[in-house]
Amino acid sequence: MRILLIEDESELANWLARSLARHGGFMVDWADDAELAERRLRVEEFDAIILDLGLPGMNGHEFLHRLRARDNRCPVLVLTARDAMSERIDSLHEGADDFMQKPFAIEELEARLHALIRRSRGREHPRWMLGDLVLDIGSQRFLHHDQPLALSPREFSALKVLMQKAGEPVTKQQMLDRISPDDTSINLEAIEVLIHRLRKKLADTQVQIVTLRGIGYCLEPLSDAPH
Ligand code: CA
């Protein structure tokens, strides 16, 4: 699970990133200001955001307001420096999903993140469908006429990104970031091989992976598919 941590205190950020990776199985990307975080959210996807309210430049409240105004529904856990009730109420109105007051126990933060991500997945998309292809979020399997597709973990991750953005272009770099952000043994050329294999496995379905030259790929329903 990928987390975007927006926090200007580098010591706290480093500690959080290390702890969450070691104990919670999270991959944490750190942005030390909200402008940087916005730029990253335009091109990358995260499972949750940890947001410090007190930031230099654009503060946490404004960031949150702008995030929801763009209809980005990524769950947000807000870090507050003190137990200020008004600050928490403001954040709720702006679209925060949960709070932690500094200082906090890492175990509680982990538990809350897991709960947030679980809730957001269940709430939004228990099952995604495109043509006759179904992604069952609960079992993390693709189904074709109720039969699971046999996919390697990388093939699954690649197809999931395409499914999440069905009808929109997905760049090779976006796929790479989702498939294995830390694995340097896989490169952009490997994505082409993955796509080739996925196309074979999708041959009997009513969806297709379209190549957008110079941009990436797009998952679409076959245009002559019966409805
Ligand atoms: Ca701060």
Tab-separated table of C-alpha atoms and ligand atoms in Angstrom:
chain	number	residue	atom	x	y	z
A	1	MET	CA	0.000	0.000	0.000
A	2	ARG	CA	1.369	3.365	-1.029
A	3	ILE	CA	1.107	6.306	1.313
A	4	LEU	CA	1.834	9.944	0.533
A	5	LEU	CA	3.189	11.639	3.643
A	6	ILE	CA	2.939	15.436	3.636
A	7	GLU	CA	5.012	16.706	6.543
A	8	ASP	CA	7.610	19.471	6.771
A	9	GLU	CA	9.565	18.104	9.744
A	10	SER	CA	12.174	15.869	8.176
A	11	GLU	CA	13.028	13.993	11.352
A	12	LEU	CA	9.419	13.021	11.977
A	13	ALA	CA	8.911	12.193	8.289
A	14	ASN	CA	11.944	9.898	8.170
A	15	TRP	CA	10.908	8.119	11.317
A	16	LEU	CA	7.340	7.676	10.045
A	17	ALA	CA	8.450	6.369	6.657
A	18	ARG	CA	10.844	3.855	8.219
A	19	SER	CA	8.402	2.680	10.880
A	20	LEU	CA	5.435	2.304	8.555
A	21	ALA	CA	7.543	0.374	6.037
A	22	ARG	CA	8.998	-1.946	8.662
A	23	HIS	CA	5.903	-2.746	10.682
A	24	GLY	CA	2.879	-1.933	8.558
A	25	GLY	CA	4.040	-3.021	5.104
A	26	PHE	CA	3.447	0.484	3.711
A	27	MET	CA	5.507	2.179	1.024
A	28	VAL	CA	5.779	5.795	2.081
A	29	ASP	CA	6.555	8.662	-0.288
A	30	TRP	CA	7.401	11.915	1.400
A	31	ALA	CA	6.521	15.427	0.245
A	32	ASP	CA	7.721	18.252	2.494
A	33	ASP	CA	5.246	20.794	1.169
A	34	ALA	CA	1.707	20.789	-0.184
A	35	GLU	CA	2.577	22.154	-3.646
A	36	LEU	CA	4.921	19.214	-4.245
A	37	ALA	CA	2.231	16.842	-2.980
A	38	GLU	CA	-0.301	18.296	-5.418
A	39	ARG	CA	2.062	17.820	-8.328
A	40	ARG	CA	2.638	14.191	-7.388
A	41	LEU	CA	-1.076	13.494	-6.964
A	42	ARG	CA	-1.695	14.704	-10.477
A	43	VAL	CA	0.361	11.874	-11.948
A	44	GLU	CA	0.479	9.199	-9.234
A	45	GLU	CA	-1.993	7.245	-7.176
A	46	PHE	CA	-1.782	6.537	-3.476
A	47	ASP	CA	-3.890	4.380	-1.188
A	48	ALA	CA	-3.949	7.043	1.528
A	49	ILE	CA	-2.505	10.441	2.469
A	50	ILE	CA	-1.068	11.443	5.848
A	51	LEU	CA	-1.352	15.214	6.100
A	52	ASP	CA	0.267	17.558	8.607
A	53	LEU	CA	-1.868	20.693	8.940
A	54	GLY	CA	0.969	23.054	9.836
A	55	LEU	CA	2.966	23.377	6.637
A	56	PRO	CA	4.956	26.280	5.176
A	57	GLY	CA	3.384	27.824	2.068
A	58	MET	CA	0.045	26.213	1.306
A	59	ASN	CA	-1.219	24.850	4.617
A	60	GLY	CA	-2.945	21.539	5.226
A	61	HIS	CA	-6.451	23.002	5.279
A	62	GLU	CA	-6.054	24.570	1.864
A	63	PHE	CA	-4.459	21.435	0.439
A	64	LEU	CA	-7.390	19.335	1.658
A	65	HIS	CA	-9.947	21.769	0.308
A	66	ARG	CA	-8.307	21.781	-3.116
A	67	LEU	CA	-7.908	17.985	-3.155
A	68	ARG	CA	-11.619	17.392	-2.628
A	69	ALA	CA	-12.521	20.205	-5.033
A	70	ARG	CA	-10.697	18.160	-7.706
A	71	ASP	CA	-12.855	15.189	-6.680
A	72	ASN	CA	-9.839	13.212	-5.498
A	73	ARG	CA	-11.264	10.769	-2.937
A	74	CYS	CA	-8.024	9.337	-1.623
A	75	PRO	CA	-8.506	8.830	2.148
A	76	VAL	CA	-6.740	11.475	4.243
A	77	LEU	CA	-5.525	11.087	7.816
A	78	VAL	CA	-4.717	14.450	9.377
A	79	LEU	CA	-1.932	15.000	11.924
A	80	THR	CA	-2.699	17.793	14.379
A	81	ALA	CA	-0.108	19.352	16.631
A	82	ARG	CA	-2.482	19.847	19.517
A	83	ASP	CA	-5.914	18.755	20.504
A	84	ALA	CA	-7.730	21.643	18.900
A	85	MET	CA	-11.371	20.769	18.482
A	86	SER	CA	-12.071	23.602	16.038
A	87	GLU	CA	-9.184	22.522	13.833
A	88	ARG	CA	-10.519	18.983	13.700
A	89	ILE	CA	-14.031	20.128	12.862
A	90	ASP	CA	-12.710	22.368	10.092
A	91	SER	CA	-10.744	19.459	8.655
A	92	LEU	CA	-13.790	17.209	8.692
A	93	HIS	CA	-15.747	19.791	6.729
A	94	GLU	CA	-12.876	19.978	4.263
A	95	GLY	CA	-12.940	16.218	3.698
A	96	ALA	CA	-10.531	14.590	6.173
A	97	ASP	CA	-11.277	10.957	7.039
A	98	ASP	CA	-9.449	10.579	10.351
A	99	PHE	CA	-7.153	12.349	12.835
A	100	MET	CA	-4.120	11.687	14.978
A	101	GLN	CA	-2.836	14.084	17.557
A	102	LYS	CA	0.932	14.458	17.892
A	103	PRO	CA	2.663	12.758	19.610
A	104	PHE	CA	1.132	9.406	18.710
A	105	ALA	CA	1.952	5.718	18.857
A	106	ILE	CA	3.013	4.249	15.524
A	107	GLU	CA	0.873	1.164	16.158
A	108	GLU	CA	-2.247	3.290	16.365
A	109	LEU	CA	-1.374	5.175	13.191
A	110	GLU	CA	-0.867	1.872	11.345
A	111	ALA	CA	-4.163	0.476	12.580
A	112	ARG	CA	-6.012	3.625	11.555
A	113	LEU	CA	-4.411	3.651	8.105
A	114	HIS	CA	-5.373	0.031	7.496
A	115	ALA	CA	-8.942	0.755	8.585
A	116	LEU	CA	-9.138	3.867	6.383
A	117	ILE	CA	-7.915	2.052	3.301
A	118	ARG	CA	-10.248	-0.889	3.931
A	119	ARG	CA	-13.223	1.437	4.341
A	120	SER	CA	-12.444	3.483	1.263
A	121	ARG	CA	-12.109	0.377	-0.909
A	122	GLY	CA	-15.295	-1.199	0.361
A	123	ARG	CA	-17.242	2.018	0.061
A	124	GLU	CA	-16.264	2.921	-3.436
A	125	HIS	CA	-15.789	-0.227	-5.461
A	126	PRO	CA	-16.629	-3.666	-4.128
A	127	ARG	CA	-16.541	-4.869	-7.757
A	128	TRP	CA	-15.407	-3.114	-10.869
A	129	MET	CA	-16.739	-4.120	-14.250
A	130	LEU	CA	-15.684	-3.345	-17.786
A	131	GLY	CA	-17.307	-5.307	-20.601
A	132	ASP	CA	-17.430	-8.867	-19.291
A	133	LEU	CA	-14.310	-8.432	-17.164
A	134	VAL	CA	-14.802	-8.074	-13.402
A	135	LEU	CA	-12.284	-7.115	-10.736
A	136	ASP	CA	-13.430	-8.507	-7.402
A	137	ILE	CA	-11.832	-6.182	-4.850
A	138	GLY	CA	-12.512	-8.450	-1.900
A	139	SER	CA	-10.740	-11.494	-3.304
A	140	GLN	CA	-8.310	-9.415	-5.425
A	141	ARG	CA	-9.029	-11.475	-8.534
A	142	PHE	CA	-10.102	-10.751	-12.071
A	143	LEU	CA	-13.077	-12.783	-13.217
A	144	HIS	CA	-14.280	-13.576	-16.709
A	145	HIS	CA	-17.725	-15.201	-16.718
A	146	ASP	CA	-17.152	-16.021	-13.046
A	147	GLN	CA	-13.915	-17.847	-13.819
A	148	PRO	CA	-10.730	-16.349	-12.304
A	149	LEU	CA	-8.101	-15.213	-14.802
A	150	ALA	CA	-4.706	-16.794	-14.124
A	151	LEU	CA	-2.405	-13.796	-13.732
A	152	SER	CA	1.057	-13.353	-12.230
A	153	PRO	CA	1.274	-10.713	-9.454
A	154	ARG	CA	2.777	-8.205	-11.900
A	155	GLU	CA	0.175	-8.921	-14.554
A	156	PHE	CA	-2.515	-8.466	-11.916
A	157	SER	CA	-1.079	-5.123	-10.765
A	158	ALA	CA	-0.746	-3.854	-14.338
A	159	LEU	CA	-4.305	-4.844	-15.238
A	160	LYS	CA	-5.610	-3.337	-12.004
A	161	VAL	CA	-4.089	0.059	-12.807
A	162	LEU	CA	-5.601	-0.099	-16.287
A	163	MET	CA	-8.971	-1.098	-14.827
A	164	GLN	CA	-8.896	1.709	-12.239
A	165	LYS	CA	-8.344	4.185	-15.055
A	166	ALA	CA	-10.448	2.425	-17.689
A	167	GLY	CA	-11.016	4.701	-20.648
A	168	GLU	CA	-8.111	6.941	-19.642
A	169	PRO	CA	-4.475	6.763	-20.682
A	170	VAL	CA	-2.009	5.132	-18.288
A	171	THR	CA	1.683	5.800	-18.878
A	172	LYS	CA	4.328	3.087	-18.599
A	173	GLN	CA	5.874	5.001	-15.707
A	174	GLN	CA	2.561	5.013	-13.813
A	175	MET	CA	2.333	1.258	-14.279
A	176	LEU	CA	5.897	0.778	-13.141
A	177	ASP	CA	5.256	2.864	-10.014
A	178	ARG	CA	2.327	0.663	-9.076
A	179	ILE	CA	3.807	-2.691	-10.019
A	180	SER	CA	7.129	-2.441	-8.205
A	181	PRO	CA	8.199	0.998	-7.001
A	182	ASP	CA	11.293	-0.397	-5.294
A	183	ASP	CA	12.235	-3.143	-7.718
A	184	THR	CA	14.957	-1.962	-10.097
A	185	SER	CA	14.983	-5.312	-11.931
A	186	ILE	CA	11.869	-4.275	-13.843
A	187	ASN	CA	12.088	-1.464	-16.388
A	188	LEU	CA	9.909	0.270	-18.947
A	189	GLU	CA	10.670	-2.366	-21.611
A	190	ALA	CA	9.386	-5.037	-19.229
A	191	ILE	CA	6.028	-3.239	-19.218
A	192	GLU	CA	5.711	-3.921	-22.960
A	193	VAL	CA	6.277	-7.630	-22.325
A	194	LEU	CA	3.670	-7.567	-19.558
A	195	ILE	CA	1.142	-5.875	-21.839
A	196	HIS	CA	1.827	-8.438	-24.562
A	197	ARG	CA	1.096	-11.285	-22.145
A	198	LEU	CA	-1.997	-9.553	-20.775
A	199	ARG	CA	-3.403	-9.088	-24.289
A	200	LYS	CA	-3.156	-12.843	-24.877
A	201	LYS	CA	-4.937	-13.558	-21.612
A	202	LEU	CA	-7.680	-11.049	-22.439
A	203	ALA	CA	-8.173	-12.399	-25.968
A	204	ASP	CA	-11.534	-14.041	-25.158
A	205	THR	CA	-12.908	-11.090	-23.200
A	206	GLN	CA	-14.815	-8.022	-24.342
A	207	VAL	CA	-12.050	-5.636	-23.300
A	208	GLN	CA	-8.863	-4.634	-25.034
A	209	ILE	CA	-5.643	-2.834	-24.182
A	210	VAL	CA	-5.173	-0.059	-26.708
A	211	THR	CA	-1.694	1.395	-27.346
A	212	LEU	CA	-1.620	5.198	-27.345
A	213	ARG	CA	1.581	6.048	-29.190
A	214	GLY	CA	3.937	8.168	-27.134
A	215	ILE	CA	1.551	8.161	-24.163
A	216	GLY	CA	0.932	4.653	-22.885
A	217	TYR	CA	-2.014	2.307	-22.760
A	218	CYS	CA	-5.743	2.423	-22.239
A	219	LEU	CA	-8.168	-0.333	-21.280
A	220	GLU	CA	-11.407	-0.129	-23.276
A	221	PRO	CA	-14.464	-2.256	-23.908
A	222	LEU	CA	-14.561	-3.727	-27.403
A	223	SER	CA	-16.706	-1.385	-29.438
A	224	ASP	CA	-18.723	-4.188	-31.112
A	225	ALA	CA	-19.317	-6.023	-27.828
A	226	PRO	CA	-22.979	-6.998	-27.319
A	227	HIS	CA	-24.669	-5.168	-24.467
B	1	CA	CA	4.463	20.962	10.577
